[in-house]
XYZ file of C-alpha atoms in Angstrom:
475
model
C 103.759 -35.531 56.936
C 103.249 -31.929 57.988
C 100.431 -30.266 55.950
C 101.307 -26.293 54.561
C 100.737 -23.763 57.195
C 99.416 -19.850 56.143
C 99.537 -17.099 57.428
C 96.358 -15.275 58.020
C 97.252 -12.608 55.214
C 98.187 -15.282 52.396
C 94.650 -16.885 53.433
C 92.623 -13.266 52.662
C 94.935 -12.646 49.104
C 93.856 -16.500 48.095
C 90.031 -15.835 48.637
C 90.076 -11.954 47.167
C 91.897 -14.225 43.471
C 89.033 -16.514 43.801
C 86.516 -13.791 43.781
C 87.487 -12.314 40.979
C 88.066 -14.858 38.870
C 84.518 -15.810 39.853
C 83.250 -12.648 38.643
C 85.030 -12.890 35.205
C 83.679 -16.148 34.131
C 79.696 -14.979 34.856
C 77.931 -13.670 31.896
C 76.611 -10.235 32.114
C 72.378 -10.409 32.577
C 70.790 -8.801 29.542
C 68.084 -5.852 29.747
C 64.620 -6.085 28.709
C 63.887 -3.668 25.589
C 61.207 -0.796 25.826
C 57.833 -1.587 24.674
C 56.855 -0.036 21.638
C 54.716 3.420 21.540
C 52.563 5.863 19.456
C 51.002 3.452 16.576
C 49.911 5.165 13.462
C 46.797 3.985 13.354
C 46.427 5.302 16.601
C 44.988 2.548 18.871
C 40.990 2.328 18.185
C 41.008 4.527 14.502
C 37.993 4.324 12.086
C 38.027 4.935 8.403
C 41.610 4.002 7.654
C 42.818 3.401 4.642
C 42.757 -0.246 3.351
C 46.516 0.230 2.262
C 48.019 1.904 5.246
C 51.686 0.982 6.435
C 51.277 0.596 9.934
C 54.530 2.320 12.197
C 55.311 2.983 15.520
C 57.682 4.422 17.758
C 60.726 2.473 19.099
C 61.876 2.224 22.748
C 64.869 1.837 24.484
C 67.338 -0.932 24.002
C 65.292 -2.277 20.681
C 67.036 -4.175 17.903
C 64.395 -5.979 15.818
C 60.544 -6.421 16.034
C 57.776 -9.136 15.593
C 54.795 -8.005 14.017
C 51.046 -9.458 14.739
C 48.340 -8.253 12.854
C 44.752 -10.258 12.085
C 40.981 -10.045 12.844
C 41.171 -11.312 16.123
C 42.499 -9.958 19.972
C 44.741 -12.796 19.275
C 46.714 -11.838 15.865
C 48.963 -13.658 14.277
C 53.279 -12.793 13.318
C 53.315 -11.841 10.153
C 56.530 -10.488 9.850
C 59.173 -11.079 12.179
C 63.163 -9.163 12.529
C 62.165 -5.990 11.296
C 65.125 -3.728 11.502
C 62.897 -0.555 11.192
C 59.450 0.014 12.956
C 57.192 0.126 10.245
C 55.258 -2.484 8.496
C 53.550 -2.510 4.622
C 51.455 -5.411 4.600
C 51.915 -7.193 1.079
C 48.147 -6.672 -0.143
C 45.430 -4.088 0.795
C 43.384 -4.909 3.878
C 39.688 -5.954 4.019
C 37.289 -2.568 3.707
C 35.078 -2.081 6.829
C 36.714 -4.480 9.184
C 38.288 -4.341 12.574
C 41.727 -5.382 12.768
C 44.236 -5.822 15.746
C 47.837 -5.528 15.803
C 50.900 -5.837 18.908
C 54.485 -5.072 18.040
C 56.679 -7.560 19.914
C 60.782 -5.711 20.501
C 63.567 -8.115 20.625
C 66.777 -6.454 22.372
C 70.036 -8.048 23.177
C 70.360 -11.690 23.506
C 67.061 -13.164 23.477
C 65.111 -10.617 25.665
C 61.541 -9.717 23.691
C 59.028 -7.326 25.512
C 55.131 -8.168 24.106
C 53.447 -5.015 23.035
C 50.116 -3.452 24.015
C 47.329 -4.691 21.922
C 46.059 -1.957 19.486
C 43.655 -1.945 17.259
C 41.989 0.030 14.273
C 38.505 -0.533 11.676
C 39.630 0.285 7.908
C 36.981 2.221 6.140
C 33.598 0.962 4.422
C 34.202 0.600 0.735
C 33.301 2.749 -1.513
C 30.175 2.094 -3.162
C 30.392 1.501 -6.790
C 28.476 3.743 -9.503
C 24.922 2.572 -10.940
C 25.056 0.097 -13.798
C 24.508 1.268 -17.769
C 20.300 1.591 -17.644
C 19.828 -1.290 -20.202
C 16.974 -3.609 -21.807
C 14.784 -0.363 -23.302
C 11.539 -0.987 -24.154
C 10.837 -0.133 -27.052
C 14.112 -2.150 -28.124
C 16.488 -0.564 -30.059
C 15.802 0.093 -33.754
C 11.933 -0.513 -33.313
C 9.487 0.275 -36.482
C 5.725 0.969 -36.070
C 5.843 1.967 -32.478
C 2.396 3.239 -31.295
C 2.191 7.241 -31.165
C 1.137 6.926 -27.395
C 4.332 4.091 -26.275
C 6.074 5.237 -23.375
C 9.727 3.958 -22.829
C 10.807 1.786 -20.226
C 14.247 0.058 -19.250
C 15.630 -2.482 -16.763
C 16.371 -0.840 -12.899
C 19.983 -0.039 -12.610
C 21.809 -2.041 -9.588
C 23.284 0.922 -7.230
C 20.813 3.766 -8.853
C 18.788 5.840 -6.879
C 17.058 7.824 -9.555
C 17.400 8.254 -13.647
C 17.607 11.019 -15.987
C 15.661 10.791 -19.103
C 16.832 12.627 -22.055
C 14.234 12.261 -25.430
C 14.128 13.505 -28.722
C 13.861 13.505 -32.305
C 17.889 15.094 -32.480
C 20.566 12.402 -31.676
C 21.547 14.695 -28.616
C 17.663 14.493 -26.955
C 17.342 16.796 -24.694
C 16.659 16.187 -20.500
C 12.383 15.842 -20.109
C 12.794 13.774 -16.521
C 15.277 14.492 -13.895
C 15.163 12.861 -10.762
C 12.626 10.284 -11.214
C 12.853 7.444 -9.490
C 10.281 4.844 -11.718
C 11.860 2.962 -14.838
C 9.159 4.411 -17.025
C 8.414 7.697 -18.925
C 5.246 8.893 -20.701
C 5.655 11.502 -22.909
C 2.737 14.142 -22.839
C 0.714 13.378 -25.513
C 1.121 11.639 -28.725
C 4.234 10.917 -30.390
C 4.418 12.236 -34.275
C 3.986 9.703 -36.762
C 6.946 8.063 -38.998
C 9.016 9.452 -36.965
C 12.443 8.277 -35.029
C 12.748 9.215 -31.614
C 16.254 9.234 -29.628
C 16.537 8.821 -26.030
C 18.699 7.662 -23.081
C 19.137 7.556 -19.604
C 21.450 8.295 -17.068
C 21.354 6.095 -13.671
C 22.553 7.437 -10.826
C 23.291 7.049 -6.840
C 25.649 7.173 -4.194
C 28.340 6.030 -6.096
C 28.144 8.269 -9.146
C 26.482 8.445 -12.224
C 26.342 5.785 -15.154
C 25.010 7.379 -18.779
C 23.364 4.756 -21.024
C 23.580 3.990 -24.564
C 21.752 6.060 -26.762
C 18.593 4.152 -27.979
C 16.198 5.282 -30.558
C 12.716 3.829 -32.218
C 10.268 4.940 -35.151
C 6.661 5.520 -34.951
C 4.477 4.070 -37.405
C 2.619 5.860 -40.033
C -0.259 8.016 -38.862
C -3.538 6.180 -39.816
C -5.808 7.940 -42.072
C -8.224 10.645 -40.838
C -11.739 8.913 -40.725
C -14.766 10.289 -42.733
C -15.677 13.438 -41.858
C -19.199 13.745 -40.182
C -21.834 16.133 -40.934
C -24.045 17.855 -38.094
C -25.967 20.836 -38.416
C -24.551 21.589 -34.966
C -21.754 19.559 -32.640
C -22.973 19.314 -29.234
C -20.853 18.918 -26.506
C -21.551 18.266 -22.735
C -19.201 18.770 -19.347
C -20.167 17.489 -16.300
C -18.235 16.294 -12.559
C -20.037 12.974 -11.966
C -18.607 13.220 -8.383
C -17.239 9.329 -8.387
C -20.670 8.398 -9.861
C -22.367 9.706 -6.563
C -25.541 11.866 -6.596
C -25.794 14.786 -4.465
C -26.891 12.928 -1.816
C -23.661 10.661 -1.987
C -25.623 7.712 -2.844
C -24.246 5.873 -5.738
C -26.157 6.995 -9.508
C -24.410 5.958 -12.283
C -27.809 4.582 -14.044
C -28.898 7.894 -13.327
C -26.430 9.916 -14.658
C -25.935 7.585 -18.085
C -29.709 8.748 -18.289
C -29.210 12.402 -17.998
C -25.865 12.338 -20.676
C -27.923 10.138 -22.772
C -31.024 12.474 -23.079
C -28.969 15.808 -23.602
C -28.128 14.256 -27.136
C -24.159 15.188 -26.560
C -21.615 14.176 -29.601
C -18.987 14.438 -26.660
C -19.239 14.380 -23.209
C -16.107 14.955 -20.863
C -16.397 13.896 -17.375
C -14.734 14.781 -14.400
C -13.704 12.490 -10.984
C -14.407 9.228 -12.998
C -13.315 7.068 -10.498
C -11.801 3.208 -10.502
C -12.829 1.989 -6.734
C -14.350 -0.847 -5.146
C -18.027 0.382 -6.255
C -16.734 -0.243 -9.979
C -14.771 0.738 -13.030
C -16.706 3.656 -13.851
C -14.691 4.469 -17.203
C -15.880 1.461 -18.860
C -19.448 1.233 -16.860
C -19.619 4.864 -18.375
C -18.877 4.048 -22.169
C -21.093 -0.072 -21.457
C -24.505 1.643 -20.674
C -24.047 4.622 -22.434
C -23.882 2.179 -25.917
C -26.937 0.077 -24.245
C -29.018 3.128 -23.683
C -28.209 4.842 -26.885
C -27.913 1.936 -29.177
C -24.580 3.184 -30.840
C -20.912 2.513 -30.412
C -19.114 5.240 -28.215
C -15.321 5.747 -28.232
C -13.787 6.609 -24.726
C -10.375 8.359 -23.763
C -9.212 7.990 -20.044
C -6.955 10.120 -18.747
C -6.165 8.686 -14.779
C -4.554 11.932 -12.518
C -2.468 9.312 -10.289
C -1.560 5.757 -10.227
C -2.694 4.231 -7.152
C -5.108 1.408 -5.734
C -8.236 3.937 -6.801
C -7.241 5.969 -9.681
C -9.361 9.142 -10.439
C -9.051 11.042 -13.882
C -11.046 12.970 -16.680
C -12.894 10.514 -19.048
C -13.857 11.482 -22.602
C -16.918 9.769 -24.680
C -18.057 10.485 -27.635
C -20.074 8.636 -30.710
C -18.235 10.307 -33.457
C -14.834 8.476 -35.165
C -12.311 9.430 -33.247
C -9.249 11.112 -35.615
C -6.564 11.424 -32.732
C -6.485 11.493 -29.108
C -3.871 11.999 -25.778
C -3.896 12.561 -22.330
C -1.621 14.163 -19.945
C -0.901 13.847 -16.426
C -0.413 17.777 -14.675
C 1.926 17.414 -11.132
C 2.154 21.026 -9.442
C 4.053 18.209 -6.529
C 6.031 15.539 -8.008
C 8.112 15.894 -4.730
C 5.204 14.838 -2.501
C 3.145 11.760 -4.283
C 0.841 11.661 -1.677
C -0.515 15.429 -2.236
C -3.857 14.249 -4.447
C -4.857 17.936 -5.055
C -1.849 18.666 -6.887
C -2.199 15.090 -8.845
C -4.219 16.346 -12.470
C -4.403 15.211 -15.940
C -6.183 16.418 -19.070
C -7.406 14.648 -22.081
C -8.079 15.917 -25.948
C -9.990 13.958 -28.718
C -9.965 15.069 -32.498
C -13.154 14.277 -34.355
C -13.747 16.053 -37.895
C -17.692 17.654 -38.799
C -18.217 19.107 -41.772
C -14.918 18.849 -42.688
C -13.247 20.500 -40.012
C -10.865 18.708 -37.580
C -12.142 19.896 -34.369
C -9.805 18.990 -30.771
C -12.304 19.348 -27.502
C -10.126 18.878 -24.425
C -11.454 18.518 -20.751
C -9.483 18.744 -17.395
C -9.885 19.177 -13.743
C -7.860 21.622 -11.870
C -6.803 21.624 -7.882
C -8.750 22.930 -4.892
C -5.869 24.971 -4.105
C -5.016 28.362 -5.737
C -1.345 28.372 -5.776
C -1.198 24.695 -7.494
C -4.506 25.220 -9.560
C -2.296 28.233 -11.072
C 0.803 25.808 -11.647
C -1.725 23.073 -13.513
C -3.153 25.525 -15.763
C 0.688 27.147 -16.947
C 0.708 23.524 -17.640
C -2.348 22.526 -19.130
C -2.066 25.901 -21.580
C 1.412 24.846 -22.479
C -0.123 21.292 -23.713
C -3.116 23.348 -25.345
C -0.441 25.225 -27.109
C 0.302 22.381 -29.001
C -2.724 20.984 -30.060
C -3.890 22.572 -33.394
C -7.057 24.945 -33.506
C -9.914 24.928 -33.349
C -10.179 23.779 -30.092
C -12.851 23.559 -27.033
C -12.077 23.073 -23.819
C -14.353 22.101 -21.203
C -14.260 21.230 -17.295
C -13.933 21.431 -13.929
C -11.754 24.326 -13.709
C -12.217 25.589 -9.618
C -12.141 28.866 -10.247
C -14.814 32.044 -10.504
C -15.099 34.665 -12.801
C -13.029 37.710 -11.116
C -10.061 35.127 -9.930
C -6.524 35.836 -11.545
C -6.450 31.914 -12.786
C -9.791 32.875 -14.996
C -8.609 36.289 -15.968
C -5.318 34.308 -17.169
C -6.960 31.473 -19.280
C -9.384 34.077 -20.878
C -5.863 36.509 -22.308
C -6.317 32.995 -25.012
C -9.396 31.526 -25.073
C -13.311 33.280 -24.799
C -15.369 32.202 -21.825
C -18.698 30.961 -23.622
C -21.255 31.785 -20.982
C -20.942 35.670 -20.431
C -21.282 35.785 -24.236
C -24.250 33.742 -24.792
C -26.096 34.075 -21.264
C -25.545 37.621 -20.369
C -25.855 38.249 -17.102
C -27.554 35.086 -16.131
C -25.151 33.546 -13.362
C -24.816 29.780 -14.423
C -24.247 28.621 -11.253
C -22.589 25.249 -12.154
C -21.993 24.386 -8.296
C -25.044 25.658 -5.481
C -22.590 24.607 -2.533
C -18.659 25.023 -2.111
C -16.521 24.833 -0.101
C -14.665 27.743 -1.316
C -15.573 31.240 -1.130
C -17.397 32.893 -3.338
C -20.484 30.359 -2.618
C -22.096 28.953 -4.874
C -20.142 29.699 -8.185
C -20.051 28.855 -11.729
C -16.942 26.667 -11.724
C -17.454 24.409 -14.862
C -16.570 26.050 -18.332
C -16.070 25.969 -21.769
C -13.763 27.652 -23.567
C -13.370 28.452 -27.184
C -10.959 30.385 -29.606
C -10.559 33.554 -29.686
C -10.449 34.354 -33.486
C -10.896 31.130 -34.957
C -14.695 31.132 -36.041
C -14.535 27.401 -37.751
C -16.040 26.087 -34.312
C -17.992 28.592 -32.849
C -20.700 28.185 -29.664
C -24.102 29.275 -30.909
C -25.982 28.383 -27.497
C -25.007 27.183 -24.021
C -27.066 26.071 -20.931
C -26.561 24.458 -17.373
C -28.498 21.232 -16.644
C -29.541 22.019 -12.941
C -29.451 18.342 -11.729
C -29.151 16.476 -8.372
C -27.107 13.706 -9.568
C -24.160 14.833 -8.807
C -22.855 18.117 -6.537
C -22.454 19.696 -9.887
C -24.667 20.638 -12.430
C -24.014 20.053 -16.353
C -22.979 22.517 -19.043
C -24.075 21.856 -22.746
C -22.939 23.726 -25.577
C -23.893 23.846 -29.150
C -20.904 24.325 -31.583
C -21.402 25.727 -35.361
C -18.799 23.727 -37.428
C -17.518 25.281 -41.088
């Protein structure tokens, strides 16, 4: 049988069919999409919101996306097909925490280009405001609260410092801004039988958080004890020097001795000292009744609260009708500034009839605060009735602007009873002029129901500073 014989044309036409039938039946290769670009958050943002929609830019030849997102370089999909390039993720992100995120583009067919890995930290959260100050002591509604009670309340979670308003309105004014303790002493005594309203406002970094407004009621006022008569008060000031002689060896036996035998009614006392040596407040008022063989009433008035507290210290043998202390800060900004840490203290005893207030303090070394303790110390004065005495440590000389200032409302009793005797109180300082007469008493102006009949210095070497004794005419 003869086989089928072509030419060399009809061979070439039968390959060139084959060929392109070939070609038809091949699918066409599909093209890799663009990865995608330009996130928003850009790659390695801080502070981003916690409900951001996260978007990017689309490259060539892309149809859907994948979407990873998680707290690891290895996310999770947690959305996948998205026909636009933007994501909302269903529930705000955590605050403060690093997240990571790759946008994977499908094209045509089944081609998918992976992403870059981005990333981006959402911001801190916010911190919340302080909680409502709360648990006030005195509660709320108290009767027969002591005259001398200060107020107190439970630390506020997120406060930094607290705002005290008090009264006696139901809108109490601000006393305490700023202060960061959970306590405040009113100066002085409260008034009796009467309700006091007061609140306080918490805040910190988040804000700040007003409390309810509390209120309490003083008890009665006791009544005034029996008057005493004296054919003359006598009153005695002296700066025990932290119960140290002039020497700086410890004396308090000695100096009980020397307030005993000057036959004071009152003696104020400056730098009484709580220490390691003793508590010289009470060792004060203890031998005092063993040497005199009466009961003496002391009033302690502490200039700082720390490990050692120093302060003015009032005794006296007569009934005591009222008393208060006050704490003087020409620094509250810097607590560790002990010259501008003062305090003053007042007693009230009645002779012949007469309610008489004698009130002792210490002022600073320094000039410029010993000027800001005594605005404040006169402002107290101001509202303690006459007549009044003041005696103490006051660092200043006659001549100074801080004496000319506390004599325009009290009378210096020395000049007028002494003359021109100089009454040296202090025969070494450290301050110029050297020595000086730095330890006073004061007394009204125009009130002549306590008036100073004599005066005299007790030249001593118990302490660095002598005594001053007065003797008062009560009617």
């Amino acid at each position: 049988m003869m086989g089928h014989q072509f030419t060399t044309a009809a061979r070439r036409a039968i390959a060139t069919t084959a060929a392109c039938v070939l070609l038809m039946v091949l699918p066409a290769r599909a093209q890799s999409p663009a990865p995608a670009s330009n996130p928003s958050p850009a790659n390695g943002a801080v502070g981003v919101a916690v409900g951001v929609t996260l978007s990017w830019s689309a490259g060539s030849d892309a149809r859907r996306f994948d979407v990873r997102l998680g707290t690891t370089p290895s996310p999770p999909v947690v959305a996948r097909n998205l026909t636009t390039a933007a994501y909302q993720p269903p529930s705000p992100l955590t605050a403060g925490t690093t997240y990571y995120w790759r946008i994977d583009v499908r094209g045509r067919g089944s081609s998918i280009t992976e992403g870059p890995l981005w990333s981006f930290t959402t911001a801190a959260a916010p911190t919340p405001p302080p909680s409502a100050p709360a648990s006030p002591s005195p509660v709320n509604g108290a009767t027969s609260v002591g005259v001398t009670t200060a107020v107190s309340w439970a630390a506020s979670s997120n406060a930094t410092s607290y705002t005290v308003a008090f009264g006696t309105s139901s809108t109490p004014p601000v006393v305490s801004s700023g202060q960061t303790g959970t306590t405040y002493d009113p100066p002085g005594d409260l008034t009796a039988s009467t309700t006091h309203f007061w609140r306080v406002t918490a805040t910190g970094p988040g804000g700040s958080t007003a409390g309810p407004l509390w209120s309490f009621t003083t008890a009665a006022a006791p009544p005034p004890p029996p008057s005493t008569s004296l054919d003359r008060l006598r009153l005695m000031t002296w700066n025990v020097q932290h119960g140290l002689n002039a020497a700086k060896t410890k004396a308090v036996d000695a100096q009980v001795e020397l307030m005993a035998d000057s036959g004071a009614h009152v003696i104020v006392l400056q730098e009484v000292t709580i220490n390691a040596d003793g508590d010289l407040p009470a060792l004060y008022q203890s031998k005092l009744q063993t040497l005199t063989g009466v009961s003496w009433n002391a009033v302690w008035a502490p200039v700082r609260d720390t490990s050692t507290p120093e302060g003015n210290l009032i005794l006296t043998r007569l009934p005591v009708a009222s008393s208060a202390t006050i704490k003087i800060d020409s620094d509250p900004g810097d607590p560790t500034f002990l010259d501008a840490k003062r305090s003053a203290a007042q007693v009230a005893v009645i002779v012949n009839g007469v309610r008489v207030n004698v009130v002792t303090t210490h002022l600073a070394l320094s000039a410029t605060h010993r000027q800001a303790q005594l605005d404040m110390l006169q402002t107290w004065v101001a509202s303690i009735p006459a007549p009044r005495l003041l005696g103490g440590d006051f660092n200043f000389v006659q001549g100074e602007s801080a004496y000319a200032d506390m004599a325009g409302g009290f009378t210096d009793a020395w000049p007028v009873l002494a003359g021109t005797d100089p009454g040296y109180t202090m025969d070494v300082r450290t301050l110029s002029p050297q020595p000086g007469r730095i330890d006073y008493w004061w007394q009204e102006k125009t009130d002549a129901s306590a008036r100073v009949t004599e005066i005299w210095v007790l030249k001593t070497r118990r302490s660095d500073h002598h005594a001053v004794v007065v003797d008062v005419e009560v009617k």
